[in-house]
PDB file of C-alpha atoms in Angstrom:
ATOM      1  CA  ASP A   1       0.019   0.307  -0.305  1.00 61.00           C
ATOM      2  CA  GLY A   2       1.248   3.283  -0.693  1.00 69.00           C
ATOM      3  CA  GLY A   3       1.990   6.188   2.048  1.00 91.00           C
ATOM      4  CA  ILE A   4       4.142   7.534   4.386  1.00 94.00           C
ATOM      5  CA  THR A   5       6.412   5.205   7.027  1.00 95.00           C
ATOM      6  CA  GLN A   6       7.174   6.747   9.829  1.00 95.00           C
ATOM      7  CA  SER A   7       9.794   5.273  12.586  1.00 90.00           C
ATOM      8  CA  PRO A   8      10.307   4.787  15.581  1.00 90.00           C
ATOM      9  CA  LYS A   9       7.155   5.621  16.792  1.00 92.00           C
ATOM     10  CA  TYR A  10       8.018   6.842  19.323  1.00 94.00           C
ATOM     11  CA  LEU A  11      11.750   7.290  20.735  1.00 94.00           C
ATOM     12  CA  PHE A  12      13.404   8.929  23.776  1.00 93.00           C
ATOM     13  CA  ARG A  13      17.469  10.617  24.218  1.00 90.00           C
ATOM     14  CA  LYS A  14      18.891  11.867  26.774  1.00 91.00           C
ATOM     15  CA  GLU A  15      20.160  15.298  26.879  1.00 89.00           C
ATOM     16  CA  GLY A  16      23.177  16.684  24.563  1.00 88.00           C
ATOM     17  CA  GLN A  17      22.479  13.093  22.104  1.00 91.00           C
ATOM     18  CA  ASN A  18      21.435  13.709  18.407  1.00 94.00           C
ATOM     19  CA  VAL A  19      18.728  12.000  17.160  1.00 94.00           C
ATOM     20  CA  THR A  20      17.355  11.159  13.855  1.00 95.00           C
ATOM     21  CA  LEU A  21      13.606  10.410  12.805  1.00 96.00           C
ATOM     22  CA  SER A  22      13.163   8.413   9.846  1.00 96.00           C
ATOM     23  CA  CYS A  23      10.087   9.365   7.177  1.00 97.00           C
ATOM     24  CA  GLU A  24       9.974   7.747   3.721  1.00 97.00           C
ATOM     25  CA  GLN A  25       6.899   7.556   1.390  1.00 97.00           C
ATOM     26  CA  ASN A  26       6.238   5.645  -1.759  1.00 95.00           C
ATOM     27  CA  LEU A  27       3.535   7.516  -3.017  1.00 93.00           C
ATOM     28  CA  ASN A  28       5.824   9.074  -5.830  1.00 93.00           C
ATOM     29  CA  HIS A  29       5.448  12.687  -4.143  1.00 92.00           C
ATOM     30  CA  ASP A  30       7.865  15.551  -4.340  1.00 91.00           C
ATOM     31  CA  ALA A  31       6.785  18.134  -1.722  1.00 92.00           C
ATOM     32  CA  MET A  32       8.363  16.204   1.931  1.00 95.00           C
ATOM     33  CA  TYR A  33       7.659  18.056   4.646  1.00 95.00           C
ATOM     34  CA  TRP A  34       9.059  18.258   8.973  1.00 97.00           C
ATOM     35  CA  TYR A  35       6.300  19.693  11.247  1.00 96.00           C
ATOM     36  CA  ARG A  36       6.626  19.924  15.444  1.00 96.00           C
ATOM     37  CA  GLN A  37       3.504  19.511  17.306  1.00 95.00           C
ATOM     38  CA  ASP A  38       3.186  20.605  21.044  1.00 92.00           C
ATOM     39  CA  PRO A  39       0.360  21.124  23.328  1.00 83.00           C
ATOM     40  CA  GLY A  40      -2.258  23.811  22.780  1.00 75.00           C
ATOM     41  CA  GLN A  41      -0.104  25.120  19.659  1.00 78.00           C
ATOM     42  CA  GLY A  42      -0.955  23.261  16.483  1.00 85.00           C
ATOM     43  CA  LEU A  43       1.705  22.124  14.176  1.00 92.00           C
ATOM     44  CA  ARG A  44       4.358  24.437  13.253  1.00 93.00           C
ATOM     45  CA  LEU A  45       6.818  23.808  10.340  1.00 93.00           C
ATOM     46  CA  ILE A  46      10.685  22.426  11.046  1.00 96.00           C
ATOM     47  CA  TYR A  47      11.606  22.374   7.503  1.00 96.00           C
ATOM     48  CA  TYR A  48      11.188  21.150   3.821  1.00 94.00           C
ATOM     49  CA  SER A  49      11.922  20.272   0.759  1.00 94.00           C
ATOM     50  CA  GLN A  50      10.418  21.027  -2.712  1.00 90.00           C
ATOM     51  CA  ILE A  51      13.358  18.507  -5.178  1.00 92.00           C
ATOM     52  CA  VAL A  52      15.481  15.782  -4.374  1.00 95.00           C
ATOM     53  CA  ASN A  53      19.180  17.212  -3.393  1.00 95.00           C
ATOM     54  CA  ASP A  54      17.329  21.025  -1.428  1.00 94.00           C
ATOM     55  CA  PHE A  55      15.661  21.329   0.582  1.00 95.00           C
ATOM     56  CA  GLN A  56      14.643  24.685   3.016  1.00 93.00           C
ATOM     57  CA  LYS A  57      13.935  25.641   6.682  1.00 94.00           C
ATOM     58  CA  GLY A  58      10.781  26.404   8.554  1.00 92.00           C
ATOM     59  CA  ASP A  59      10.536  28.894  10.936  1.00 89.00           C
ATOM     60  CA  ILE A  60      11.575  26.372  13.733  1.00 94.00           C
ATOM     61  CA  ALA A  61      14.330  25.525  11.946  1.00 96.00           C
ATOM     62  CA  GLU A  62      16.632  25.489  14.643  1.00 96.00           C
ATOM     63  CA  GLY A  63      18.483  22.690  16.394  1.00 96.00           C
ATOM     64  CA  TYR A  64      16.788  20.390  13.597  1.00 97.00           C
ATOM     65  CA  SER A  65      18.767  19.507   9.703  1.00 97.00           C
ATOM     66  CA  VAL A  66      18.377  17.509   7.303  1.00 98.00           C
ATOM     67  CA  SER A  67      18.880  16.227   4.201  1.00 97.00           C
ATOM     68  CA  ARG A  68      17.357  14.776   1.247  1.00 98.00           C
ATOM     69  CA  GLU A  69      19.615  12.648  -1.169  1.00 97.00           C
ATOM     70  CA  LYS A  70      16.650  10.232  -2.127  1.00 97.00           C
ATOM     71  CA  LYS A  71      13.129  11.461  -3.031  1.00 96.00           C
ATOM     72  CA  GLU A  72      10.829   8.369  -1.013  1.00 97.00           C
ATOM     73  CA  SER A  73      13.241   9.841   1.950  1.00 97.00           C
ATOM     74  CA  PHE A  74      13.544  13.085   4.565  1.00 98.00           C
ATOM     75  CA  PRO A  75      14.746  12.076   7.648  1.00 98.00           C
ATOM     76  CA  LEU A  76      15.293  14.904  10.492  1.00 97.00           C
ATOM     77  CA  THR A  77      18.586  15.418  12.727  1.00 97.00           C
ATOM     78  CA  VAL A  78      17.647  16.490  15.990  1.00 96.00           C
ATOM     79  CA  THR A  79      20.903  17.480  17.145  1.00 94.00           C
ATOM     80  CA  SER A  80      22.107  18.545  21.490  1.00 88.00           C
ATOM     81  CA  ALA A  81      21.448  22.503  19.862  1.00 87.00           C
ATOM     82  CA  GLN A  82      17.311  21.907  19.871  1.00 88.00           C
ATOM     83  CA  LYS A  83      17.064  23.099  23.453  1.00 87.00           C
ATOM     84  CA  ASN A  84      13.099  21.836  24.181  1.00 90.00           C
ATOM     85  CA  PRO A  85      12.918  18.662  22.012  1.00 93.00           C
ATOM     86  CA  THR A  86      10.232  17.099  23.757  1.00 95.00           C
ATOM     87  CA  ALA A  87       7.800  17.465  21.091  1.00 95.00           C
ATOM     88  CA  PHE A  88       5.094  14.712  18.577  1.00 95.00           C
ATOM     89  CA  TYR A  89       6.434  14.971  14.935  1.00 97.00           C
ATOM     90  CA  LEU A  90       5.299  14.993  11.840  1.00 96.00           C
ATOM     91  CA  CYS A  91       5.885  14.152   8.070  1.00 97.00           C
ATOM     92  CA  ALA A  92       4.313  14.696   5.713  1.00 95.00           C
ATOM     93  CA  SER A  93       4.452  14.768   1.669  1.00 93.00           C
ATOM     94  CA  LYS A  94       2.256  16.233  -1.122  1.00 88.00           C
ATOM     95  CA  GLN A  95       1.708  16.785  -4.186  1.00 80.00           C
ATOM     96  CA  GLY A  96      -1.316  18.509  -6.009  1.00 76.00           C
ATOM     97  CA  ALA A  97      -3.292  19.996  -2.866  1.00 77.00           C
ATOM     98  CA  GLU A  98      -3.579  17.275  -0.193  1.00 81.00           C
ATOM     99  CA  ALA A  99      -0.854  17.008   2.193  1.00 86.00           C
ATOM    100  CA  PHE A 100      -0.788  12.836   3.869  1.00 90.00           C
ATOM    101  CA  PHE A 101       1.116  12.718   7.364  1.00 94.00           C
ATOM    102  CA  GLY A 102       3.392   9.828   9.117  1.00 95.00           C
ATOM    103  CA  GLN A 103       1.749   8.235  11.903  1.00 93.00           C
ATOM    104  CA  GLY A 104       4.284  10.463  13.522  1.00 95.00           C
ATOM    105  CA  THR A 105       6.756   9.738  15.889  1.00 96.00           C
ATOM    106  CA  ARG A 106       7.167  11.110  19.725  1.00 95.00           C
ATOM    107  CA  LEU A 107      10.285  11.536  21.382  1.00 95.00           C
ATOM    108  CA  THR A 108      11.230  12.227  24.934  1.00 95.00           C
ATOM    109  CA  VAL A 109      14.201  13.822  26.627  1.00 90.00           C
ATOM    110  CA  VAL A 110      15.060  11.996  29.170  1.00 86.00           C
TER     111      VAL A 110
ATOM    112  CA  GLY B   1       2.803  38.707   9.117  1.00 64.00           C
ATOM    113  CA  GLN B   2       1.064  34.927   9.106  1.00 77.00           C
ATOM    114  CA  ASN B   3      -2.232  34.554  11.670  1.00 90.00           C
ATOM    115  CA  ILE B   4      -4.880  31.835  11.146  1.00 95.00           C
ATOM    116  CA  ASP B   5      -7.457  31.552  14.651  1.00 96.00           C
ATOM    117  CA  GLN B   6      -9.487  29.271  15.827  1.00 97.00           C
ATOM    118  CA  PRO B   7     -11.743  28.189  19.004  1.00 97.00           C
ATOM    119  CA  THR B   8      -9.271  26.277  21.563  1.00 95.00           C
ATOM    120  CA  GLU B   9     -12.108  23.820  22.189  1.00 96.00           C
ATOM    121  CA  MET B  10     -15.970  23.517  21.418  1.00 98.00           C
ATOM    122  CA  THR B  11     -18.950  20.699  23.206  1.00 97.00           C
ATOM    123  CA  ALA B  12     -21.192  19.246  21.905  1.00 97.00           C
ATOM    124  CA  THR B  13     -24.057  16.075  21.809  1.00 97.00           C
ATOM    125  CA  GLU B  14     -24.399  13.263  19.779  1.00 97.00           C
ATOM    126  CA  GLY B  15     -26.568  13.879  16.723  1.00 97.00           C
ATOM    127  CA  ALA B  16     -26.010  17.260  17.137  1.00 98.00           C
ATOM    128  CA  ILE B  17     -24.463  20.440  14.569  1.00 98.00           C
ATOM    129  CA  VAL B  18     -21.457  22.237  14.978  1.00 98.00           C
ATOM    130  CA  GLN B  19     -20.140  24.448  13.543  1.00 98.00           C
ATOM    131  CA  ILE B  20     -15.792  25.295  13.531  1.00 98.00           C
ATOM    132  CA  ASN B  21     -14.538  28.714  12.811  1.00 98.00           C
ATOM    133  CA  CYS B  22     -10.997  30.103  11.381  1.00 98.00           C
ATOM    134  CA  THR B  23     -10.223  33.541  10.499  1.00 98.00           C
ATOM    135  CA  TYR B  24      -7.016  33.395   8.607  1.00 96.00           C
ATOM    136  CA  GLN B  25      -4.624  36.796   7.614  1.00 94.00           C
ATOM    137  CA  THR B  26      -2.149  35.189   5.260  1.00 88.00           C
ATOM    138  CA  SER B  27       0.582  36.652   2.291  1.00 84.00           C
ATOM    139  CA  GLY B  28      -0.981  35.000   0.013  1.00 86.00           C
ATOM    140  CA  PHE B  29      -4.185  32.465  -0.552  1.00 89.00           C
ATOM    141  CA  ASN B  30      -4.201  29.531  -2.506  1.00 88.00           C
ATOM    142  CA  GLY B  31      -6.426  27.584  -0.629  1.00 92.00           C
ATOM    143  CA  LEU B  32      -7.796  26.428   2.441  1.00 95.00           C
ATOM    144  CA  PHE B  33      -8.056  22.952   4.616  1.00 95.00           C
ATOM    145  CA  TRP B  34      -9.350  21.423   7.018  1.00 96.00           C
ATOM    146  CA  TYR B  35      -7.617  18.247   9.135  1.00 95.00           C
ATOM    147  CA  GLN B  36      -8.870  15.654  11.407  1.00 96.00           C
ATOM    148  CA  GLN B  37      -6.847  14.531  14.491  1.00 94.00           C
ATOM    149  CA  HIS B  38      -7.782  12.257  16.930  1.00 94.00           C
ATOM    150  CA  ALA B  39      -5.079  12.671  20.130  1.00 88.00           C
ATOM    151  CA  GLY B  40      -1.559  11.051  19.344  1.00 85.00           C
ATOM    152  CA  GLU B  41      -2.855  10.160  15.400  1.00 89.00           C
ATOM    153  CA  ALA B  42      -1.959  11.824  12.276  1.00 89.00           C
ATOM    154  CA  PRO B  43      -4.101  14.034  10.996  1.00 92.00           C
ATOM    155  CA  THR B  44      -6.448  12.993   8.036  1.00 93.00           C
ATOM    156  CA  PHE B  45      -7.629  15.386   5.135  1.00 92.00           C
ATOM    157  CA  LEU B  46     -10.630  16.617   5.070  1.00 94.00           C
ATOM    158  CA  SER B  47     -11.474  19.424   2.753  1.00 93.00           C
ATOM    159  CA  TYR B  48     -10.089  21.437   0.634  1.00 92.00           C
ATOM    160  CA  ASN B  49     -11.915  24.887  -0.542  1.00 95.00           C
ATOM    161  CA  VAL B  50     -10.439  27.361  -2.696  1.00 93.00           C
ATOM    162  CA  LEU B  51     -13.046  29.333  -4.366  1.00 95.00           C
ATOM    163  CA  ASP B  52     -15.282  30.702  -2.498  1.00 97.00           C
ATOM    164  CA  GLY B  53     -18.702  28.678  -1.874  1.00 97.00           C
ATOM    165  CA  LEU B  54     -19.879  25.543   0.319  1.00 97.00           C
ATOM    166  CA  GLU B  55     -18.025  21.945  -0.130  1.00 94.00           C
ATOM    167  CA  GLU B  56     -19.803  18.859   0.906  1.00 94.00           C
ATOM    168  CA  LYS B  57     -18.920  16.146   1.675  1.00 90.00           C
ATOM    169  CA  GLY B  58     -21.303  13.447   3.936  1.00 94.00           C
ATOM    170  CA  ARG B  59     -21.800  14.295   7.392  1.00 96.00           C
ATOM    171  CA  PHE B  60     -18.575  17.105   6.995  1.00 97.00           C
ATOM    172  CA  SER B  61     -19.280  20.772   4.709  1.00 97.00           C
ATOM    173  CA  SER B  62     -16.537  23.271   4.922  1.00 98.00           C
ATOM    174  CA  PHE B  63     -17.261  26.581   3.589  1.00 98.00           C
ATOM    175  CA  LEU B  64     -14.491  29.299   2.623  1.00 98.00           C
ATOM    176  CA  SER B  65     -15.716  33.594   2.054  1.00 98.00           C
ATOM    177  CA  ARG B  66     -12.243  35.243   0.544  1.00 96.00           C
ATOM    178  CA  SER B  67     -12.519  38.617   1.281  1.00 95.00           C
ATOM    179  CA  LYS B  68     -13.440  37.484   4.571  1.00 96.00           C
ATOM    180  CA  GLY B  69     -10.936  35.867   5.661  1.00 96.00           C
ATOM    181  CA  TYR B  70     -13.047  33.004   6.195  1.00 97.00           C
ATOM    182  CA  SER B  71     -13.996  29.949   6.102  1.00 98.00           C
ATOM    183  CA  TYR B  72     -16.258  27.121   8.611  1.00 98.00           C
ATOM    184  CA  LEU B  73     -16.280  23.798   9.155  1.00 98.00           C
ATOM    185  CA  LEU B  74     -20.070  22.183   9.989  1.00 98.00           C
ATOM    186  CA  LEU B  75     -20.214  18.766  11.584  1.00 98.00           C
ATOM    187  CA  LYS B  76     -23.751  17.286  10.950  1.00 97.00           C
ATOM    188  CA  GLU B  77     -25.669  14.382  12.743  1.00 97.00           C
ATOM    189  CA  LEU B  78     -22.395  14.006  15.420  1.00 98.00           C
ATOM    190  CA  GLN B  79     -21.305  11.036  16.409  1.00 97.00           C
ATOM    191  CA  MET B  80     -19.020  10.122  19.021  1.00 97.00           C
ATOM    192  CA  LYS B  81     -15.971   9.687  17.091  1.00 96.00           C
ATOM    193  CA  ASP B  82     -15.970  13.059  15.944  1.00 98.00           C
ATOM    194  CA  SER B  83     -14.013  14.384  19.452  1.00 97.00           C
ATOM    195  CA  ALA B  84     -11.002  14.626  17.788  1.00 97.00           C
ATOM    196  CA  SER B  85      -9.280  17.731  17.255  1.00 96.00           C
ATOM    197  CA  TYR B  86      -9.910  19.773  13.673  1.00 97.00           C
ATOM    198  CA  LEU B  87      -6.723  21.690  11.776  1.00 96.00           C
ATOM    199  CA  CYS B  88      -7.002  24.409  10.240  1.00 96.00           C
ATOM    200  CA  ALA B  89      -4.752  24.787   7.320  1.00 94.00           C
ATOM    201  CA  VAL B  90      -4.177  28.280   4.933  1.00 93.00           C
ATOM    202  CA  ARG B  91      -1.441  27.038   1.862  1.00 89.00           C
ATOM    203  CA  GLU B  92       0.227  30.595   1.100  1.00 83.00           C
ATOM    204  CA  ASN B  93       0.801  29.681  -2.792  1.00 75.00           C
ATOM    205  CA  GLN B  94       0.632  27.443  -5.819  1.00 64.00           C
ATOM    206  CA  ALA B  95       2.832  24.352  -6.258  1.00 57.00           C
ATOM    207  CA  GLY B  96       5.426  22.900  -3.484  1.00 53.00           C
ATOM    208  CA  THR B  97       5.208  25.307   0.488  1.00 72.00           C
ATOM    209  CA  ALA B  98       4.199  24.179   2.785  1.00 78.00           C
ATOM    210  CA  LEU B  99       0.872  24.704   5.151  1.00 86.00           C
ATOM    211  CA  ILE B 100       0.433  27.334   7.377  1.00 89.00           C
ATOM    212  CA  PHE B 101      -1.673  25.701  10.032  1.00 92.00           C
ATOM    213  CA  GLY B 102      -4.109  26.855  13.565  1.00 94.00           C
ATOM    214  CA  LYS B 103      -3.599  25.798  16.440  1.00 93.00           C
ATOM    215  CA  GLY B 104      -6.679  23.861  16.278  1.00 95.00           C
ATOM    216  CA  THR B 105     -10.282  23.346  17.925  1.00 97.00           C
ATOM    217  CA  THR B 106     -10.472  20.342  20.234  1.00 96.00           C
ATOM    218  CA  LEU B 107     -14.218  19.091  20.200  1.00 97.00           C
ATOM    219  CA  SER B 108     -15.463  16.824  22.549  1.00 97.00           C
ATOM    220  CA  VAL B 109     -19.255  15.085  21.930  1.00 97.00           C
ATOM    221  CA  SER B 110     -21.151  13.269  24.834  1.00 96.00           C
ATOM    222  CA  SER B 111     -24.325  11.570  24.904  1.00 93.00           C
TER     223      SER B 111
END
């Protein structure tokens, strides 16, 4: 079945460690996005990519990095520079009007 | 600047009708989206409006007025499973760019 897969669903990280969240899609979509969701904050854009080997910062890119080496994959690295990384992270892809979301990764810093 | 406003919470009873409003101020406009999100899950697409008027899809309808920067989502014949957050999102320009989301409206449906 076509869709977007995020892994893992739950992730725990110690303070000071980098961690990478996976996002894979087999929908053949050009555009992919990473959002962060905190309680009462809605979805905020971290990074997006419109084509392979190109990506742009969103509203809250500090402390995060991405790569887009393949059309299907758009991994997000949460670095130790991100001061408040505990959140629900959502990946999405889009071709045309509708965006499709993955099931999300809940990251907790312990 | 960009601003999308929705009520934080709403309550309703089974079988009723509820209207969730969304107002927006963005630098451009190329469509308004409504998503449903159950707790801990991914948002799922409900509707898309790019022209003024009402779009109906089963129990859900969405309305857009571009001149007023206003949309609403209308849910009819409410069911318990409709308890969720409803997210309003605007696309500022055409291809590829991200959606700007409001903070969402949490709807609680009681029996």
